[in-house]
XYZ file of C-alpha atoms in Angstrom:
87
model
C -20.036 57.258 172.159
C -20.601 56.620 175.858
C -23.304 58.699 177.554
C -23.307 59.321 181.306
C -26.367 60.250 183.365
C -25.268 61.904 186.628
C -27.051 62.269 189.985
C -25.386 64.229 192.779
C -25.696 63.400 196.458
C -27.126 66.804 197.428
C -29.943 68.749 195.784
C -29.168 71.891 193.816
C -29.722 75.423 195.139
C -33.450 75.204 194.319
C -33.717 72.020 196.472
C -34.232 69.691 193.508
C -32.161 66.676 192.576
C -31.094 66.894 188.963
C -30.407 64.260 186.363
C -27.620 65.475 184.120
C -26.591 64.012 180.816
C -22.953 64.691 180.020
C -23.052 67.689 182.404
C -26.309 69.259 181.172
C -29.498 69.157 183.287
C -32.182 67.052 181.583
C -34.692 66.851 184.458
C -35.318 67.843 188.102
C -36.992 65.891 190.925
C -38.234 66.469 194.467
C -36.354 63.386 195.723
C -33.046 61.697 195.008
C -34.849 58.371 194.651
C -36.998 59.772 191.822
C -33.889 61.170 190.112
C -32.170 57.779 190.356
C -35.255 55.977 189.056
C -35.465 58.339 186.097
C -31.765 57.914 185.265
C -32.081 54.115 185.366
C -35.128 54.239 183.085
C -33.431 56.629 180.642
C -30.216 54.592 180.563
C -32.112 51.308 180.151
C -34.084 52.760 177.224
C -30.843 53.822 175.514
C -28.933 50.618 176.273
C -25.480 50.229 174.850
C -22.693 51.686 176.926
C -24.866 54.251 178.721
C -23.707 54.720 182.316
C -25.186 56.242 185.474
C -22.787 58.208 187.673
C -23.948 58.500 191.276
C -22.212 60.694 193.844
C -21.900 59.096 197.266
C -22.058 60.798 200.663
C -18.244 60.741 200.633
C -18.137 62.843 197.445
C -16.885 59.952 195.299
C -18.640 59.405 191.969
C -19.402 55.750 191.239
C -20.439 54.316 187.865
C -23.401 51.984 187.372
C -24.738 50.330 184.251
C -28.215 50.851 182.843
C -29.361 47.870 184.957
C -28.267 49.792 188.125
C -25.435 47.314 188.754
C -21.742 48.107 188.800
C -20.423 47.663 185.247
C -17.684 45.141 184.577
C -15.736 47.755 182.616
C -15.536 50.956 184.672
C -15.796 54.062 182.481
C -14.034 57.289 183.469
C -16.260 59.420 185.683
C -16.588 63.194 185.392
C -13.960 65.233 187.239
C -16.458 67.965 188.156
C -18.442 68.362 191.372
C -22.073 69.430 191.480
C -22.648 69.514 195.232
C -20.230 72.140 196.501
C -23.054 74.177 198.056
C -20.904 76.543 200.059
C -18.679 73.891 201.607
């Protein structure tokens, strides 16, 4: 089973960046960089077909492998949006 860690472009309503695993919050950080670093570390520890979904400034979710590089086989990304903060 493929697992996807997700990091949105904008912080949540409490001004934290969250790392979500399959849509559920697993941790919160004061910076997006720290959230990305955590997701890479978690995905690398799990290995296999674990993916990191990162939302860009344009609202498009992009998949990355556990080595933080674009995977050769692109998995389907979540259809939900986490950063609709009143837009």
